[in-house]
Short mmCIF file of C-alpha atoms in Angstrom, two decimals:
data_model
loop_
_atom_site.label_atom_id
_atom_site.label_comp_id
_atom_site.label_asym_id
_atom_site.label_seq_id
_atom_site.Cartn_x
_atom_site.Cartn_y
_atom_site.Cartn_z
CA MET P 25 -0.33 -10.72 -0.97
CA PRO P 26 -3.38 -12.50 -2.45
CA HIS P 27 -2.35 -12.31 -6.11
CA SER P 28 1.28 -13.45 -6.12
CA VAL P 29 2.48 -17.01 -5.84
CA SER P 30 5.27 -16.02 -3.51
CA PRO P 31 5.70 -12.84 -1.48
CA VAL P 32 8.53 -10.45 -2.27
CA THR P 33 11.14 -9.78 0.38
CA GLU P 34 11.49 -6.11 1.23
CA ALA P 35 14.90 -4.54 0.85
CA SER P 36 16.64 -3.60 4.05
CA PRO P 37 16.43 0.13 4.77
CA PRO P 38 19.64 2.13 4.92
CA PRO P 39 20.88 2.99 8.41
CA ALA P 40 19.80 6.36 9.76
CA ILE P 41 22.15 8.74 11.51
CA GLU P 42 21.22 8.72 15.16
CA MET P 43 20.06 11.85 16.98
CA ASP P 44 20.30 12.48 20.70
CA GLU P 45 16.57 12.27 21.19
CA PRO P 46 14.36 9.28 22.05
CA ALA P 47 13.45 7.07 19.14
CA VAL P 48 9.83 6.78 18.16
CA ALA P 49 8.31 3.39 18.87
CA ASP P 50 7.81 1.15 15.83
CA THR P 51 9.38 3.69 13.53
CA ALA P 52 10.10 2.81 9.91
CA GLN P 53 13.33 3.98 8.34
CA GLN P 54 12.93 4.86 4.72
CA PRO P 55 15.30 6.06 2.02
CA ILE P 56 15.45 9.66 1.00
CA GLY P 57 14.58 10.37 -2.60
CA ASP P 58 13.08 12.89 -4.94
CA ASP P 59 9.50 11.94 -4.11
CA ILE P 60 10.16 9.45 -1.32
CA ALA P 61 9.24 10.10 2.31
CA MET P 62 11.98 10.57 4.88
CA THR P 63 13.06 8.47 7.84
CA ASP P 64 11.62 8.99 11.31
CA ALA P 65 15.03 9.18 12.94
CA VAL P 66 16.65 11.38 10.36
CA ALA P 67 19.57 13.75 10.38
CA ILE P 68 21.92 15.29 7.90
CA ALA P 69 25.28 16.72 8.81
CA ASP P 70 24.83 19.99 10.69
CA ALA P 71 21.05 19.47 10.84
CA PRO P 72 19.27 21.19 13.75
CA GLN P 73 17.36 19.12 16.30
CA ALA P 74 13.65 18.73 15.69
CA GLU P 75 12.24 21.75 17.45
CA GLU P 76 15.38 23.31 18.83
CA VAL P 77 16.10 27.01 18.43
CA VAL P 78 16.75 27.90 14.80
CA GLU P 79 18.22 31.24 13.89
CA ASP P 80 17.03 33.01 10.75
CA ARG P 81 18.28 36.03 8.88
CA ASP P 82 17.32 38.31 11.77
CA ALA P 83 19.97 36.60 13.89
CA GLU P 84 22.54 38.85 12.26
CA LYS P 85 20.82 41.73 14.06
CA GLY P 86 21.05 39.98 17.41
CA GLU P 87 17.51 38.61 17.25
CA LYS P 88 16.68 34.96 17.86
CA LYS P 89 13.40 33.15 17.27
CA GLU P 90 12.18 29.75 18.44
CA THR P 91 10.12 27.22 16.54
CA SER P 92 8.76 25.75 19.77
CA GLY P 93 6.47 27.60 22.13
CA ILE P 94 3.41 29.53 20.99
CA LYS P 95 2.68 33.07 22.07
CA LEU P 96 -0.83 33.91 23.21
CA GLU P 97 -1.22 36.67 20.65
CA ASP P 98 -0.41 34.20 17.85
CA LEU P 99 -3.66 32.35 18.51
CA PHE P 100 -5.74 35.28 17.32
CA THR P 101 -6.06 36.86 13.92
CA GLY P 102 -6.75 40.53 13.53
CA ASP P 103 -9.87 41.69 11.74
CA SER P 104 -9.40 42.69 8.13
CA ASP P 105 -11.54 43.19 5.10
CA GLU P 106 -8.86 41.53 3.03
CA ASP P 107 -8.80 37.77 2.49
CA ASP P 108 -6.47 36.56 5.23
CA GLU P 109 -5.71 33.41 3.25
CA PHE P 110 -4.23 35.14 0.23
CA PRO P 111 -3.36 38.73 1.17
CA ASN P 112 -2.66 40.83 -1.86
CA ALA P 113 0.60 42.70 -2.15
CA PRO P 114 0.57 46.47 -1.71
CA ALA P 115 -0.08 48.57 -4.77
CA LYS P 116 2.93 49.43 -6.86
CA LYS P 117 2.84 53.05 -5.76
CA GLU P 118 2.96 52.16 -2.08
CA ALA P 119 6.28 51.80 -0.35
CA ALA P 120 7.51 48.30 0.30
CA ASN P 121 7.73 47.08 3.90
CA SER P 122 11.49 46.87 3.67
CA PRO P 123 13.88 48.83 1.47
CA ASN P 124 15.89 45.65 0.87
CA GLU P 125 13.04 43.22 0.22
CA PRO P 126 10.26 43.71 -2.33
CA SER P 127 6.81 42.87 -0.98
CA SER P 128 5.33 42.31 -4.42
CA PRO P 129 6.67 40.32 -7.36
CA SER P 130 5.75 43.20 -9.62
CA GLU P 131 8.36 45.28 -7.79
CA PHE P 132 11.19 42.94 -8.74
CA ASP P 133 13.59 44.66 -11.10
CA PHE P 134 14.73 41.34 -12.61
CA ASP P 135 13.29 38.46 -14.59
CA PRO P 136 12.02 35.68 -12.23
CA SER P 137 13.16 33.08 -14.78
CA GLU P 138 16.75 34.04 -13.97
CA LEU P 139 16.28 32.67 -10.42
CA THR P 140 16.07 29.08 -9.23
CA ALA P 141 12.91 27.64 -7.68
CA SER P 142 14.57 27.65 -4.26
CA ASP P 143 15.39 31.36 -4.36
CA PRO P 144 14.17 32.90 -1.06
CA ALA P 145 12.64 35.96 -2.73
CA LEU P 146 10.48 33.87 -5.05
CA LEU P 147 9.56 31.36 -2.36
CA ARG P 148 8.52 34.14 0.01
CA SER P 149 6.20 35.60 -2.61
CA PHE P 150 4.70 32.18 -3.26
CA TYR P 151 4.14 31.34 0.42
CA GLN P 152 2.76 34.82 1.13
CA ARG P 153 0.44 35.20 -1.80
CA LEU P 154 -0.33 31.91 -3.54
CA PHE P 155 -0.07 28.95 -1.17
CA PRO P 156 -3.58 27.82 -0.04
CA TRP P 157 -2.96 27.76 3.71
CA ARG P 158 -6.62 27.80 4.74
CA TYR P 159 -7.62 24.92 2.50
CA LEU P 160 -4.58 22.90 3.57
CA PHE P 161 -5.65 23.44 7.18
CA GLN P 162 -9.25 22.39 6.48
CA TRP P 163 -8.07 19.32 4.56
CA LEU P 164 -5.87 18.05 7.39
CA ASN P 165 -8.17 19.31 10.16
CA HIS P 166 -11.37 17.84 8.64
CA SER P 167 -13.29 20.80 9.98
CA PRO P 168 -13.29 24.61 9.64
CA THR P 169 -12.74 24.90 13.42
CA PRO P 170 -9.49 23.69 15.04
CA THR P 171 -9.23 20.06 16.17
CA LEU P 172 -6.46 17.78 17.37
CA ASP P 173 -6.31 16.35 13.83
CA PHE P 174 -4.34 19.47 12.92
CA GLU P 175 -2.77 20.43 16.25
CA HIS P 176 -1.17 17.00 16.68
CA ARG P 177 -0.16 16.67 13.04
CA GLU P 178 3.56 16.47 12.26
CA PHE P 179 5.10 18.77 9.66
CA VAL P 180 8.65 18.34 8.42
CA PHE P 181 10.64 21.13 6.78
CA THR P 182 13.62 20.82 4.46
CA LEU P 183 15.62 23.97 5.08
CA PRO P 184 17.74 25.81 2.49
CA ASN P 185 20.88 24.16 3.91
CA GLU P 186 19.20 20.76 3.29
CA ALA P 187 18.74 20.08 7.00
CA TRP P 188 15.45 18.55 8.09
CA MET P 189 13.30 19.83 10.93
CA ARG P 190 11.01 17.13 12.28
CA TYR P 191 8.05 17.06 14.70
CA GLN P 192 6.84 20.58 13.98
CA SER P 193 3.17 21.16 14.88
CA TYR P 194 0.79 24.12 14.93
CA ARG P 195 -2.57 25.11 16.36
CA SER P 196 -3.67 27.04 13.30
CA SER P 197 -2.85 27.66 9.66
CA ASP P 198 -1.73 31.18 10.58
CA LEU P 199 0.99 29.82 12.87
CA LEU P 200 2.10 27.32 10.25
CA ARG P 201 2.24 30.06 7.64
CA LYS P 202 4.19 32.36 9.93
CA ASP P 203 6.82 29.69 10.66
CA VAL P 204 7.17 28.78 6.99
CA LEU P 205 7.74 32.42 6.09
CA ARG P 206 10.38 32.63 8.79
CA LEU P 207 12.22 29.43 7.90
CA MET P 208 11.60 29.47 4.11
CA PRO P 209 11.76 25.66 3.67
CA THR P 210 12.36 24.36 0.19
CA ARG P 211 10.06 21.42 0.90
CA ILE P 212 7.25 20.61 3.33
CA ASP P 213 6.36 17.02 4.22
CA ILE P 214 3.27 15.86 6.10
CA GLY P 215 3.33 13.15 8.74
CA PRO P 216 0.70 11.48 10.92
CA VAL P 217 -1.50 12.74 13.73
CA TYR P 218 0.17 11.71 17.00
CA SER P 219 -1.23 10.82 20.40
CA THR P 220 0.15 14.08 21.77
CA ASN P 221 1.52 17.32 20.38
CA PRO P 222 4.75 16.35 18.57
CA ARG P 223 6.55 19.34 20.07
CA GLU P 224 5.78 18.08 23.56
CA ARG P 225 6.90 14.49 23.07
CA LYS P 226 10.07 14.94 25.16
CA MET P 227 7.94 15.94 28.14
CA LEU P 228 6.33 12.49 28.28
CA GLN P 229 7.60 10.18 31.00
CA ASN P 230 6.82 7.16 28.85
CA VAL P 231 8.28 7.46 25.36
CA ALA P 232 5.98 4.67 24.12
CA GLY P 233 3.06 6.99 24.83
CA PHE P 234 4.04 9.05 21.81
CA ARG P 235 2.69 7.11 18.86
CA PRO P 236 1.00 7.82 15.51
CA LEU P 237 -2.78 7.52 15.59
CA SER P 238 -4.00 8.38 12.12
CA LYS P 239 -2.92 9.48 8.66
CA GLU P 240 -4.27 9.41 5.15
CA LEU P 241 -3.70 6.19 3.23
CA CYS P 242 -1.07 7.16 0.67
CA PHE P 243 0.33 5.77 -2.57
CA ASP P 244 3.44 6.83 -4.47
CA ILE P 245 4.20 6.02 -8.11
CA ASP P 246 7.38 7.11 -9.89
CA LEU P 247 8.16 6.82 -13.59
CA THR P 248 11.72 5.71 -12.87
CA ASP P 249 10.18 2.35 -11.88
CA TYR P 250 9.09 2.01 -15.51
CA ASP P 251 12.56 2.50 -16.99
CA ASP P 252 12.80 -1.15 -18.07
CA ILE P 253 9.70 -0.83 -20.27
CA ARG P 254 9.54 2.81 -21.40
CA THR P 255 11.66 3.69 -24.41
CA CYS P 256 11.00 7.41 -24.78
CA CYS P 257 12.68 8.63 -21.56
CA ASP P 258 14.63 7.41 -18.57
CA LYS P 259 15.63 8.52 -15.07
CA ALA P 260 14.09 11.90 -14.16
CA ASN P 261 13.03 12.71 -17.71
CA ILE P 262 9.39 12.46 -18.72
CA CYS P 263 7.20 13.19 -21.73
CA ASN P 264 3.54 12.87 -22.60
CA LYS P 265 4.13 9.37 -24.00
CA CYS P 266 5.44 7.80 -20.80
CA TRP P 267 3.06 9.88 -18.66
CA GLN P 268 0.34 7.54 -19.93
CA PHE P 269 1.69 4.97 -17.45
CA MET P 270 0.48 7.34 -14.73
CA THR P 271 -2.93 7.53 -16.40
CA MET P 272 -3.15 3.74 -16.34
CA ALA P 273 -2.13 3.64 -12.68
CA VAL P 274 -4.70 6.22 -11.61
CA LYS P 275 -7.52 4.38 -13.38
CA VAL P 276 -6.65 1.01 -11.85
CA ILE P 277 -5.96 2.17 -8.30
CA THR P 278 -8.97 4.50 -8.17
CA ALA P 279 -11.22 1.62 -9.27
CA VAL P 280 -9.78 -0.62 -6.55
CA LEU P 281 -10.12 2.00 -3.81
CA ARG P 282 -13.68 2.95 -4.76
CA ASP P 283 -15.18 -0.37 -5.86
CA ASP P 284 -13.34 -2.85 -3.65
CA PHE P 285 -12.77 -0.84 -0.46
CA GLY P 286 -15.52 1.77 -0.65
CA PHE P 287 -13.30 4.82 -0.24
CA LYS P 288 -14.67 8.11 -1.54
CA HIS P 289 -12.20 10.92 -0.83
CA ILE P 290 -9.21 10.16 -3.07
CA MET P 291 -6.93 12.99 -4.18
CA TRP P 292 -4.12 12.51 -6.71
CA VAL P 293 -1.26 15.00 -6.63
CA TYR P 294 1.47 15.56 -9.21
CA SER P 295 4.86 15.25 -7.52
CA GLY P 296 6.35 18.12 -9.52
CA ARG P 297 8.66 16.04 -11.68
CA ARG P 298 8.08 12.39 -12.62
CA GLY P 299 5.44 10.88 -10.36
CA ILE P 300 2.12 11.09 -8.57
CA HIS P 301 0.87 10.65 -5.01
CA ALA P 302 -2.54 9.54 -3.82
CA TRP P 303 -4.08 10.71 -0.53
CA VAL P 304 -7.15 8.80 0.72
CA SER P 305 -8.82 10.97 3.36
CA ASP P 306 -11.84 8.88 4.38
CA ARG P 307 -12.06 8.50 8.15
CA THR P 308 -11.87 4.71 7.89
CA ALA P 309 -8.71 4.99 5.79
CA ARG P 310 -7.07 7.49 8.14
CA ASN P 311 -7.69 5.33 11.20
CA MET P 312 -6.28 2.11 9.76
CA ASP P 313 -3.34 0.58 11.62
CA ASP P 314 -0.23 -0.75 9.89
CA SER P 315 -1.60 -4.28 9.53
CA LYS P 316 -4.62 -3.09 7.56
CA ARG P 317 -2.45 -0.83 5.42
CA ARG P 318 -0.21 -3.78 4.59
CA VAL P 319 -3.26 -5.78 3.50
CA ILE P 320 -4.34 -3.09 1.04
CA ALA P 321 -0.78 -2.64 -0.20
CA GLY P 322 -0.47 -6.39 -0.77
CA TYR P 323 -3.83 -6.44 -2.55
CA LEU P 324 -2.47 -3.92 -5.05
CA GLU P 325 1.01 -5.43 -5.41
CA VAL P 326 1.24 -7.33 -8.70
CA ILE P 327 4.63 -6.31 -10.14
CA THR P 328 7.32 -7.99 -8.04
CA GLY P 329 11.11 -8.14 -8.16
CA GLY P 330 13.54 -5.83 -9.90
CA ALA P 331 14.08 -5.04 -13.56
CA GLN P 332 16.68 -7.83 -13.86
CA SER P 333 14.59 -10.47 -12.07
CA GLY P 334 12.99 -11.95 -15.20
CA LYS P 335 9.25 -12.60 -15.10
CA ARG P 336 7.76 -10.05 -12.71
CA VAL P 337 4.10 -11.12 -12.75
CA ASN P 338 3.25 -14.53 -11.27
CA LEU P 339 -0.46 -14.85 -10.57
CA ARG P 340 -2.76 -17.55 -9.33
CA ARG P 341 -5.58 -18.72 -11.56
CA PRO P 342 -8.42 -18.05 -11.83
CA LEU P 343 -7.58 -14.36 -11.71
CA HIS P 344 -8.96 -12.25 -8.89
CA PRO P 345 -11.97 -10.18 -10.07
CA HIS P 346 -10.06 -6.93 -9.58
CA LEU P 347 -7.33 -8.19 -11.94
CA VAL P 348 -9.94 -9.15 -14.52
CA ARG P 349 -11.32 -5.62 -14.22
CA SER P 350 -7.80 -4.18 -14.45
CA LEU P 351 -7.11 -6.09 -17.67
CA ASP P 352 -10.31 -4.69 -19.12
CA ILE P 353 -9.21 -1.15 -18.16
CA LEU P 354 -5.67 -1.63 -19.47
CA LYS P 355 -6.11 -3.52 -22.73
CA GLY P 356 -6.73 -0.35 -24.77
CA HIS P 357 -3.72 1.37 -23.20
CA PHE P 358 -1.56 -1.69 -23.92
CA GLN P 359 -2.26 -1.43 -27.63
CA GLU P 360 -2.00 2.35 -28.01
CA ASP P 361 0.36 3.52 -25.27
CA VAL P 362 2.66 0.51 -25.02
CA LEU P 363 2.80 -1.36 -28.33
CA GLU P 364 2.44 1.70 -30.58
CA ALA P 365 3.82 4.62 -28.54
CA GLN P 366 6.64 2.83 -26.69
CA ASP P 367 7.32 0.03 -29.23
CA PRO P 368 9.15 -1.87 -26.46
CA TRP P 369 10.26 -4.95 -28.48
CA ARG P 370 11.53 -3.44 -31.72
CA SER P 371 15.17 -4.22 -30.97
CA SER P 372 16.33 -7.85 -30.92
CA ASP P 373 17.52 -7.75 -27.30
CA ARG P 374 14.20 -6.38 -26.05
CA ALA P 375 12.33 -8.87 -28.22
CA GLU P 376 14.31 -11.64 -26.53
CA LYS P 377 12.89 -10.51 -23.21
CA LEU P 378 9.38 -10.94 -24.62
CA LEU P 379 10.24 -14.42 -25.86
CA GLN P 380 11.41 -15.46 -22.40
CA LEU P 381 7.97 -14.62 -21.03
CA LEU P 382 6.30 -17.17 -23.35
CA PRO P 383 5.86 -20.71 -21.97
CA ASP P 384 6.40 -22.87 -25.08
CA ILE P 385 9.99 -23.45 -26.21
CA SER P 386 9.10 -24.40 -29.82
CA LEU P 387 6.93 -21.28 -30.12
CA ARG P 388 9.83 -19.13 -28.89
CA ASP P 389 12.23 -20.70 -31.40
CA THR P 390 9.85 -20.18 -34.32
CA LEU P 391 9.17 -16.57 -33.39
CA ARG P 392 12.86 -15.86 -32.90
CA LYS P 393 13.68 -17.06 -36.43
CA LYS P 394 10.82 -15.05 -37.89
CA TRP P 395 11.89 -11.84 -36.16
CA ASP P 396 15.58 -12.32 -36.94
CA SER P 397 14.66 -12.45 -40.63
CA SER P 398 12.70 -9.15 -40.31
CA PRO P 399 14.88 -6.67 -38.40
CA GLY P 400 13.02 -3.65 -37.10
CA ARG P 401 9.65 -5.38 -37.05
CA SER P 402 7.28 -3.32 -34.88
CA SER P 403 6.10 -4.45 -31.44
CA SER P 404 2.48 -4.45 -32.60
CA SER P 405 3.38 -6.88 -35.37
CA LYS P 406 5.42 -9.08 -33.04
CA TRP P 407 2.54 -9.22 -30.56
CA ALA P 408 0.20 -10.32 -33.38
CA ASP P 409 2.78 -12.88 -34.53
CA ILE P 410 2.47 -14.77 -31.24
CA ASP P 411 -1.11 -15.91 -31.90
CA ALA P 412 -0.56 -16.33 -35.64
CA VAL P 413 2.46 -18.61 -35.20
CA ALA P 414 0.79 -20.51 -32.35
CA LYS P 415 -2.20 -21.35 -34.55
CA THR P 416 -0.13 -22.58 -37.51
CA SER P 417 2.52 -24.53 -35.60
CA ALA P 418 0.57 -25.84 -32.63
CA GLY P 419 1.32 -29.48 -31.97
CA LYS P 420 -0.48 -32.04 -29.90
CA ASN P 421 1.25 -30.93 -26.72
CA PHE P 422 0.73 -27.22 -27.24
CA ASP P 423 -0.99 -25.61 -24.24
CA ALA P 424 -3.23 -22.80 -25.49
CA LYS P 425 -4.42 -21.99 -21.98
CA ALA P 426 -0.86 -21.48 -20.74
CA LEU P 427 -0.19 -19.13 -23.66
CA LEU P 428 -3.32 -17.08 -22.87
CA GLU P 429 -2.30 -16.79 -19.22
CA ALA P 430 1.24 -15.78 -20.24
CA LYS P 431 -0.13 -13.04 -22.49
CA GLN P 432 -2.31 -11.74 -19.66
CA ASP P 433 0.75 -11.61 -17.41
CA ILE P 434 2.69 -9.72 -20.09
CA VAL P 435 -0.08 -7.12 -20.46
CA LEU P 436 -0.08 -6.59 -16.69
CA GLU P 437 3.72 -6.39 -16.51
CA TYR P 438 3.72 -3.60 -19.10
CA THR P 439 0.70 -1.64 -17.85
CA TYR P 440 -0.14 -2.37 -14.19
CA PRO P 441 0.78 0.28 -11.55
CA ARG P 442 4.27 0.02 -10.08
CA LEU P 443 3.92 1.24 -6.52
CA ASP P 444 6.52 2.29 -4.00
CA ILE P 445 4.73 -0.11 -1.70
CA ASN P 446 6.47 0.95 1.54
CA VAL P 447 4.79 4.36 1.36
CA SER P 448 1.42 2.65 1.80
CA LYS P 449 2.36 0.18 4.54
CA LYS P 450 3.35 2.48 7.38
CA LEU P 451 1.18 4.90 9.32
CA ASN P 452 4.16 7.09 10.21
CA HIS P 453 5.48 7.52 6.67
CA LEU P 454 6.04 11.09 5.50
CA LEU P 455 4.90 12.41 2.14
CA LYS P 456 5.39 15.70 0.34
CA SER P 457 2.63 18.25 0.84
CA PRO P 458 0.46 19.36 -2.07
CA PHE P 459 1.26 22.80 -3.50
CA VAL P 460 4.94 22.86 -2.54
CA ILE P 461 7.50 23.72 -5.20
CA HIS P 462 9.70 21.00 -6.67
CA PRO P 463 13.20 22.49 -6.37
CA GLY P 464 14.50 20.78 -9.51
CA THR P 465 11.76 21.70 -11.98
CA GLY P 466 10.18 24.68 -10.21
CA ARG P 467 6.75 23.12 -10.82
CA VAL P 468 3.98 23.24 -8.24
CA CYS P 469 2.83 19.91 -6.80
CA VAL P 470 -0.77 20.37 -7.89
CA PRO P 471 -3.80 18.15 -7.21
CA ILE P 472 -5.25 16.58 -10.34
CA ASP P 473 -8.94 16.37 -11.17
CA THR P 474 -9.28 12.65 -11.95
CA ARG P 475 -12.31 13.37 -14.14
CA LYS P 476 -9.89 15.11 -16.49
CA PHE P 477 -6.77 13.06 -15.82
CA GLU P 478 -6.33 11.99 -19.44
CA ASP P 479 -6.07 15.67 -20.38
CA PHE P 480 -3.51 16.43 -17.66
CA ASP P 481 -0.14 17.51 -19.04
CA PRO P 482 2.65 17.50 -16.42
CA LEU P 483 4.83 19.65 -18.68
CA SER P 484 2.27 22.46 -18.62
CA VAL P 485 1.97 22.63 -14.83
CA PRO P 486 2.84 26.18 -13.71
CA THR P 487 6.27 26.87 -12.31
CA LEU P 488 7.11 29.24 -9.50
CA GLN P 489 8.79 31.61 -11.94
CA SER P 490 5.86 31.61 -14.38
CA LEU P 491 3.37 32.33 -11.58
CA ILE P 492 5.32 35.39 -10.50
CA ARG P 493 5.36 36.64 -14.08
CA GLU P 494 1.60 36.03 -14.42
CA ILE P 495 0.82 38.15 -11.38
CA ASP P 496 3.03 40.92 -12.72
CA ALA P 497 1.38 40.78 -16.14
CA TRP P 498 -2.19 40.74 -14.83
CA VAL P 499 -4.29 43.73 -15.85
CA GLU P 500 -7.27 44.75 -13.77
CA PRO P 501 -10.51 44.67 -15.81
CA GLU P 502 -12.35 47.93 -16.47
CA VAL P 503 -15.42 46.60 -14.68
CA LYS P 504 -14.25 45.78 -11.19
CA ALA P 505 -15.53 42.63 -9.49
CA GLU P 506 -17.62 42.86 -6.34
CA LYS P 507 -14.87 41.17 -4.34
CA PRO P 508 -11.14 41.86 -4.67
CA VAL P 509 -9.40 39.48 -7.04
CA GLN P 510 -6.94 37.40 -5.07
CA ASP P 511 -3.46 36.84 -6.44
CA TRP P 512 -3.96 33.13 -7.08
CA GLU P 513 -6.99 33.97 -9.23
CA LYS P 514 -4.71 35.99 -11.51
CA THR P 515 -2.60 32.94 -12.36
CA SER P 516 -2.76 29.50 -13.95
CA LEU P 517 -2.81 28.06 -10.42
CA LYS P 518 -6.50 28.98 -10.15
CA PRO P 519 -8.06 25.75 -11.52
CA TYR P 520 -5.92 23.63 -9.21
CA ILE P 521 -6.84 25.62 -6.09
CA ASP P 522 -10.50 25.63 -7.16
CA TYR P 523 -10.41 21.83 -7.42
CA PHE P 524 -8.63 21.48 -4.08
CA ARG P 525 -11.19 23.74 -2.40
CA SER P 526 -14.04 21.68 -3.86
CA TYR P 527 -12.41 18.44 -2.70
CA VAL P 528 -11.89 19.81 0.82
CA ASN P 529 -15.47 21.11 1.07
CA THR P 530 -16.86 17.70 0.12
CA LEU P 531 -14.62 16.01 2.68
CA MET P 532 -15.68 18.38 5.48
CA LYS P 533 -19.35 17.96 4.58
CA ASP P 534 -19.08 14.19 4.92
CA GLU P 535 -17.12 14.55 8.17
CA ARG P 536 -19.92 16.66 9.62
CA GLY P 537 -22.43 14.01 8.56
CA VAL P 538 -20.44 11.29 10.32
CA LYS P 539 -20.20 13.43 13.46
CA VAL P 540 -23.95 14.10 13.55
CA LYS P 541 -24.75 10.41 13.04
CA ARG P 542 -22.37 9.43 15.83
CA GLU P 543 -23.94 11.96 18.20
CA ARG P 544 -27.41 10.61 17.39
CA ASP P 545 -26.23 7.07 18.00
CA ASP P 546 -24.78 8.14 21.35
CA GLU P 547 -28.06 9.80 22.30
CA GLY P 548 -29.95 6.63 21.40
CA ASP P 549 -27.65 4.54 23.58
CA SER P 550 -28.20 6.94 26.50
CA MET P 551 -31.98 6.70 26.16
CA GLU P 552 -31.85 2.90 26.20
CA LEU P 553 -30.09 3.02 29.56
CA TRP P 554 -33.11 4.72 31.08
#
């Protein structure tokens, strides 16, 4: 931790309920939360084993399906003129596939808003018609043709009964899609790429041979960690005022990742409720071991301790260049989004917290008297009072440098990103997949174009219910397009999928370039041998 005077001690993880399967070597146990990854040895009461037989609705008819084992015919996709990524629903006049289950949202005879985001009928329509399976595959596979990067990737499903299914893996996006439609999970988490197929781990004679090899470098930021400084909302509630803390975080972390570490492929994803996730997909980032991930996490860790721990920023001087850059990025936000929008020190008790962050006792006493005589004085005015009072009452022993450093620390404490640092430290940490539905809000976990992040409004992100209504309300134009309009193009999900597709294409292009360069280098080495 290069910036802090003393490292912070990590909280002990809660115990995990044991399962009768071998534990994964060097596995981190992590708390469950709204946007927090899950433990590696995880179980909930009545939860099925990782890839054991799971019965779905067809079990009532005497049919049973397995999540493990792949049939030969599942490896091939039939020819079709229709886009196999987003198959359109049958026309309204055509009969549905099942008399009891509508195959198109437009055939629902009820208002989608009357259903919850975890309703199976709505989820099925979303997974069938809107979820970008192909682009998800290409993103995790790093190539349009199958590789072990996808086949050995772990997927984790949260089932409708809140049980978790771990160590699921698939050879293609079609097989993943088919299993999701069968199980109808309310959440999908993504894990690392393992040394062998996760489904086959029990077949290994040496359990230690099953280990994580690679995964995107991830970051998780949640607005609940700002509850001690935001005044507009608390807990799971958010608004456009406090969302500016996410804007600050994205600017600072993106600058660090690009300028200090040279990463290029950084995707930010809205968590669906009150936070954001970052996925760094560069090959060098994916292949980092835990020690390197801890170094980067420590490099970014500035806010330490809990809300009741007093001063939470304790930095060495001179400041690291990245902190100087961060202050330059954040100073405008501090004035507009903290002092003016949040007004964090208007009340006397909150103002007392500010006073305790100042180093000079006589300055604190003078300011306290001034503010007590002017109840309700704004935070902007109180911040200006610090310098004004210091100039008029500075004695011989007054340390102007210490005051400047204290003010820098205060700006960072109220603006610098507050990371769930454990998400970034471990290779085998799980994180929620992009484009899943948040069960509480119904909003889609959409990727965010960082070029337009300041215009991003989390409260306007489409919900599952609104997407179904948009498809139903769509009217085909009089002049038909050359290609069929896919269902996602009929909805407000279109710009997010377009951005994701562009991001994935750029990533795959760079991966191909790395592969070609490596092959040329190998050829050069071979020639030197002769």
